[in-house]
Amino acid sequence: MAAVGRHPVMEGRFCHRRAELVYDDAGEGPLAVYAHGGLVSQAVEDRMGLFDWVPVLDGGRRLVRYDARGHGRSTGEPVDTDYTYSSLADDLLGLLGHLGATEPVDAMGASMGCGTVLHAAVRAPDRFSRLVLLIPPTAWSTRQAYARANRASADIIEREGMDAWLAARRKQPRPAVVADVPAFPPTPAERVLPSLLRGLALSDLPPLSAIATLRRPALILAWADDPGHPLSTAETLAHSLPHADLCVARTRADIRTWGDRIAEHLARRRPGSRPGHRQHIA
């Protein structure tokens, strides 16, 4: 049996819309769910060593992290629309139903997972208590260039194979804040990857008018100098969400504080008691 810190991890599975989704369940207390970024998985993120979940579990939370459709241990079909943020939000809401969540839950998501969480929260705000939005992705005005690149990548994979795409990808510079983090191959299978990329190309964060209606306390954790996760998205979210704190990491040491920051955010009492509070930490 795996463990996170002193907390044993149990594996669970549930079927939803032509896929079997696999999740890790650890700890006891109020439920918090986490959705990872695109192309990786829970196991890969753990091997990358970026995010520390021990403070969340030690803070008295039950933490469920799942492999998104088509990623890691979860299955998926080569259907473009299965991988839009809106469709992935369906999976997250399905997971909450499978887990029997009757009270609002804390929801956390990184990059693609951030889009998943925001779409789910806009659609069903009463299902959520607090939000943690890690490395928000390109959105709105910056999304078009990302979408074009994703469609081109899907074409390359279908025309030349995944190895050719990976070779080109390795030549691209990485953000300095994570330059020393080990790189791993994508977890989606080659038959699914083009559809995943096209699904993400079809995606965007919800309209700002919808985001402004989310009165749940939100912690936004961003890092600097990453065109795929520009600070403009994080800053726009911080200004649009009624109750948001923004923290910007510029070094790996800054990122290592995120586990404690998340645990502190989830432990705060009286959600929504500090309207308009925002904090930008460099």
PDB file of C-alpha atoms in Angstrom, residues 108-231:
ATOM      1  CA  MET A 108      -7.747  22.064  -6.171  1.00  0.00           C
ATOM      2  CA  GLY A 109      -6.401  21.878  -9.709  1.00  0.00           C
ATOM      3  CA  ALA A 110      -3.173  22.584 -11.605  1.00  0.00           C
ATOM      4  CA  SER A 111      -3.088  23.893 -15.194  1.00  0.00           C
ATOM      5  CA  MET A 112      -5.587  21.655 -17.023  1.00  0.00           C
ATOM      6  CA  GLY A 113      -6.913  20.744 -13.576  1.00  0.00           C
ATOM      7  CA  CYS A 114      -7.367  24.439 -12.825  1.00  0.00           C
ATOM      8  CA  GLY A 115      -9.597  24.709 -15.883  1.00  0.00           C
ATOM      9  CA  THR A 116     -11.449  21.585 -14.768  1.00  0.00           C
ATOM     10  CA  VAL A 117     -12.103  22.987 -11.290  1.00  0.00           C
ATOM     11  CA  LEU A 118     -13.231  26.399 -12.518  1.00  0.00           C
ATOM     12  CA  HIS A 119     -15.699  24.944 -15.006  1.00  0.00           C
ATOM     13  CA  ALA A 120     -17.086  22.578 -12.353  1.00  0.00           C
ATOM     14  CA  ALA A 121     -17.378  25.391  -9.803  1.00  0.00           C
ATOM     15  CA  VAL A 122     -19.156  27.720 -12.249  1.00  0.00           C
ATOM     16  CA  ARG A 123     -21.577  24.944 -13.176  1.00  0.00           C
ATOM     17  CA  ALA A 124     -22.257  23.715  -9.633  1.00  0.00           C
ATOM     18  CA  PRO A 125     -20.998  26.330  -7.126  1.00  0.00           C
ATOM     19  CA  ASP A 126     -22.855  24.785  -4.195  1.00  0.00           C
ATOM     20  CA  ARG A 127     -20.742  21.620  -4.518  1.00  0.00           C
ATOM     21  CA  PHE A 128     -17.586  23.504  -3.510  1.00  0.00           C
ATOM     22  CA  SER A 129     -16.274  25.235  -0.396  1.00  0.00           C
ATOM     23  CA  ARG A 130     -12.790  26.576  -1.157  1.00  0.00           C
ATOM     24  CA  LEU A 131     -10.754  26.623  -4.365  1.00  0.00           C
ATOM     25  CA  VAL A 132      -7.011  26.298  -4.945  1.00  0.00           C
ATOM     26  CA  LEU A 133      -5.941  27.197  -8.489  1.00  0.00           C
ATOM     27  CA  LEU A 134      -2.348  26.178  -9.243  1.00  0.00           C
ATOM     28  CA  ILE A 135      -0.446  27.516 -12.288  1.00  0.00           C
ATOM     29  CA  PRO A 136      -3.520  28.771 -14.189  1.00  0.00           C
ATOM     30  CA  PRO A 137      -3.042  28.098 -17.919  1.00  0.00           C
ATOM     31  CA  THR A 138      -3.290  30.363 -20.942  1.00  0.00           C
ATOM     32  CA  ALA A 139      -6.770  31.838 -21.158  1.00  0.00           C
ATOM     33  CA  TRP A 140      -8.862  34.351 -23.058  1.00  0.00           C
ATOM     34  CA  SER A 141      -6.521  36.605 -25.087  1.00  0.00           C
ATOM     35  CA  THR A 142      -3.494  34.296 -24.732  1.00  0.00           C
ATOM     36  CA  ARG A 143      -5.372  31.103 -25.548  1.00  0.00           C
ATOM     37  CA  GLN A 144      -5.411  31.309 -29.355  1.00  0.00           C
ATOM     38  CA  ALA A 145      -1.654  30.826 -29.825  1.00  0.00           C
ATOM     39  CA  TYR A 146      -1.703  27.875 -27.424  1.00  0.00           C
ATOM     40  CA  ALA A 147      -4.615  26.320 -29.310  1.00  0.00           C
ATOM     41  CA  ARG A 148      -2.812  26.636 -32.646  1.00  0.00           C
ATOM     42  CA  ALA A 149       0.294  24.988 -31.200  1.00  0.00           C
ATOM     43  CA  ASN A 150      -1.776  22.126 -29.784  1.00  0.00           C
ATOM     44  CA  ARG A 151      -3.490  21.471 -33.097  1.00  0.00           C
ATOM     45  CA  ALA A 152      -0.112  21.497 -34.865  1.00  0.00           C
ATOM     46  CA  SER A 153       1.261  19.040 -32.288  1.00  0.00           C
ATOM     47  CA  ALA A 154      -1.688  16.703 -32.840  1.00  0.00           C
ATOM     48  CA  ASP A 155      -1.033  16.793 -36.598  1.00  0.00           C
ATOM     49  CA  ILE A 156       2.666  15.977 -36.091  1.00  0.00           C
ATOM     50  CA  ILE A 157       1.870  13.006 -33.852  1.00  0.00           C
ATOM     51  CA  GLU A 158      -0.558  11.582 -36.399  1.00  0.00           C
ATOM     52  CA  ARG A 159       1.762  12.244 -39.336  1.00  0.00           C
ATOM     53  CA  GLU A 160       5.209  11.464 -37.869  1.00  0.00           C
ATOM     54  CA  GLY A 161       4.587   9.715 -34.562  1.00  0.00           C
ATOM     55  CA  MET A 162       5.005  10.640 -30.900  1.00  0.00           C
ATOM     56  CA  ASP A 163       8.809  10.338 -30.967  1.00  0.00           C
ATOM     57  CA  ALA A 164       9.098  13.134 -33.541  1.00  0.00           C
ATOM     58  CA  TRP A 165       6.847  15.363 -31.477  1.00  0.00           C
ATOM     59  CA  LEU A 166       8.789  14.629 -28.285  1.00  0.00           C
ATOM     60  CA  ALA A 167      12.084  15.405 -30.019  1.00  0.00           C
ATOM     61  CA  ALA A 168      10.780  18.829 -31.042  1.00  0.00           C
ATOM     62  CA  ARG A 169       9.310  19.404 -27.600  1.00  0.00           C
ATOM     63  CA  ARG A 170      12.626  18.736 -25.866  1.00  0.00           C
ATOM     64  CA  LYS A 171      14.157  21.672 -27.751  1.00  0.00           C
ATOM     65  CA  GLN A 172      11.726  24.145 -26.251  1.00  0.00           C
ATOM     66  CA  PRO A 173      13.018  26.173 -23.269  1.00  0.00           C
ATOM     67  CA  ARG A 174      11.566  25.437 -19.852  1.00  0.00           C
ATOM     68  CA  PRO A 175      10.645  28.048 -17.235  1.00  0.00           C
ATOM     69  CA  ALA A 176      13.634  28.800 -15.018  1.00  0.00           C
ATOM     70  CA  VAL A 177      11.633  28.141 -11.851  1.00  0.00           C
ATOM     71  CA  VAL A 178      11.229  24.469 -12.823  1.00  0.00           C
ATOM     72  CA  ALA A 179      14.219  24.009 -15.140  1.00  0.00           C
ATOM     73  CA  ASP A 180      15.759  21.373 -12.850  1.00  0.00           C
ATOM     74  CA  VAL A 181      12.558  19.328 -12.513  1.00  0.00           C
ATOM     75  CA  PRO A 182      12.911  15.965 -14.294  1.00  0.00           C
ATOM     76  CA  ALA A 183      11.021  15.722 -17.579  1.00  0.00           C
ATOM     77  CA  PHE A 184       8.790  12.708 -18.151  1.00  0.00           C
ATOM     78  CA  PRO A 185       7.084  11.423 -21.299  1.00  0.00           C
ATOM     79  CA  PRO A 186       3.350  12.085 -21.538  1.00  0.00           C
ATOM     80  CA  THR A 187       1.147   9.500 -19.854  1.00  0.00           C
ATOM     81  CA  PRO A 188      -1.680   9.463 -22.465  1.00  0.00           C
ATOM     82  CA  ALA A 189      -1.300   6.697 -25.046  1.00  0.00           C
ATOM     83  CA  GLU A 190      -0.299   7.733 -28.559  1.00  0.00           C
ATOM     84  CA  ARG A 191      -3.721   6.778 -29.931  1.00  0.00           C
ATOM     85  CA  VAL A 192      -5.379   9.198 -27.475  1.00  0.00           C
ATOM     86  CA  LEU A 193      -2.845  12.041 -27.408  1.00  0.00           C
ATOM     87  CA  PRO A 194      -3.948  13.872 -30.591  1.00  0.00           C
ATOM     88  CA  SER A 195      -7.535  13.958 -29.355  1.00  0.00           C
ATOM     89  CA  LEU A 196      -6.388  15.190 -25.947  1.00  0.00           C
ATOM     90  CA  LEU A 197      -4.400  18.012 -27.532  1.00  0.00           C
ATOM     91  CA  ARG A 198      -7.289  19.000 -29.795  1.00  0.00           C
ATOM     92  CA  GLY A 199      -9.688  18.881 -26.863  1.00  0.00           C
ATOM     93  CA  LEU A 200      -7.467  21.247 -24.915  1.00  0.00           C
ATOM     94  CA  ALA A 201      -7.249  23.470 -28.006  1.00  0.00           C
ATOM     95  CA  LEU A 202     -11.048  23.696 -27.904  1.00  0.00           C
ATOM     96  CA  SER A 203     -10.953  24.739 -24.251  1.00  0.00           C
ATOM     97  CA  ASP A 204     -10.753  28.016 -22.392  1.00  0.00           C
ATOM     98  CA  LEU A 205     -11.414  29.156 -18.852  1.00  0.00           C
ATOM     99  CA  PRO A 206     -15.000  30.257 -18.155  1.00  0.00           C
ATOM    100  CA  PRO A 207     -15.964  33.829 -19.072  1.00  0.00           C
ATOM    101  CA  LEU A 208     -14.910  36.422 -16.522  1.00  0.00           C
ATOM    102  CA  SER A 209     -18.548  37.322 -15.925  1.00  0.00           C
ATOM    103  CA  ALA A 210     -19.155  33.746 -14.733  1.00  0.00           C
ATOM    104  CA  ILE A 211     -15.958  33.622 -12.665  1.00  0.00           C
ATOM    105  CA  ALA A 212     -16.991  36.836 -10.902  1.00  0.00           C
ATOM    106  CA  THR A 213     -20.039  35.027  -9.504  1.00  0.00           C
ATOM    107  CA  LEU A 214     -17.882  32.500  -7.614  1.00  0.00           C
ATOM    108  CA  ARG A 215     -17.961  33.718  -4.045  1.00  0.00           C
ATOM    109  CA  ARG A 216     -15.869  30.845  -2.744  1.00  0.00           C
ATOM    110  CA  PRO A 217     -12.498  31.746  -1.159  1.00  0.00           C
ATOM    111  CA  ALA A 218      -9.748  31.026  -3.682  1.00  0.00           C
ATOM    112  CA  LEU A 219      -5.982  30.682  -3.398  1.00  0.00           C
ATOM    113  CA  ILE A 220      -4.142  31.221  -6.686  1.00  0.00           C
ATOM    114  CA  LEU A 221      -0.605  29.798  -6.874  1.00  0.00           C
ATOM    115  CA  ALA A 222       1.365  30.839  -9.955  1.00  0.00           C
ATOM    116  CA  TRP A 223       4.975  30.859 -11.059  1.00  0.00           C
ATOM    117  CA  ALA A 224       6.850  33.390 -13.143  1.00  0.00           C
ATOM    118  CA  ASP A 225       8.141  33.422 -16.723  1.00  0.00           C
ATOM    119  CA  ASP A 226       6.108  30.548 -18.169  1.00  0.00           C
ATOM    120  CA  PRO A 227       4.260  31.356 -21.422  1.00  0.00           C
ATOM    121  CA  GLY A 228       2.088  28.266 -20.988  1.00  0.00           C
ATOM    122  CA  HIS A 229       0.955  29.525 -17.579  1.00  0.00           C
ATOM    123  CA  PRO A 230       1.252  33.304 -17.885  1.00  0.00           C
ATOM    124  CA  LEU A 231       0.931  35.547 -14.872  1.00  0.00           C
TER     125      LEU A 231
END
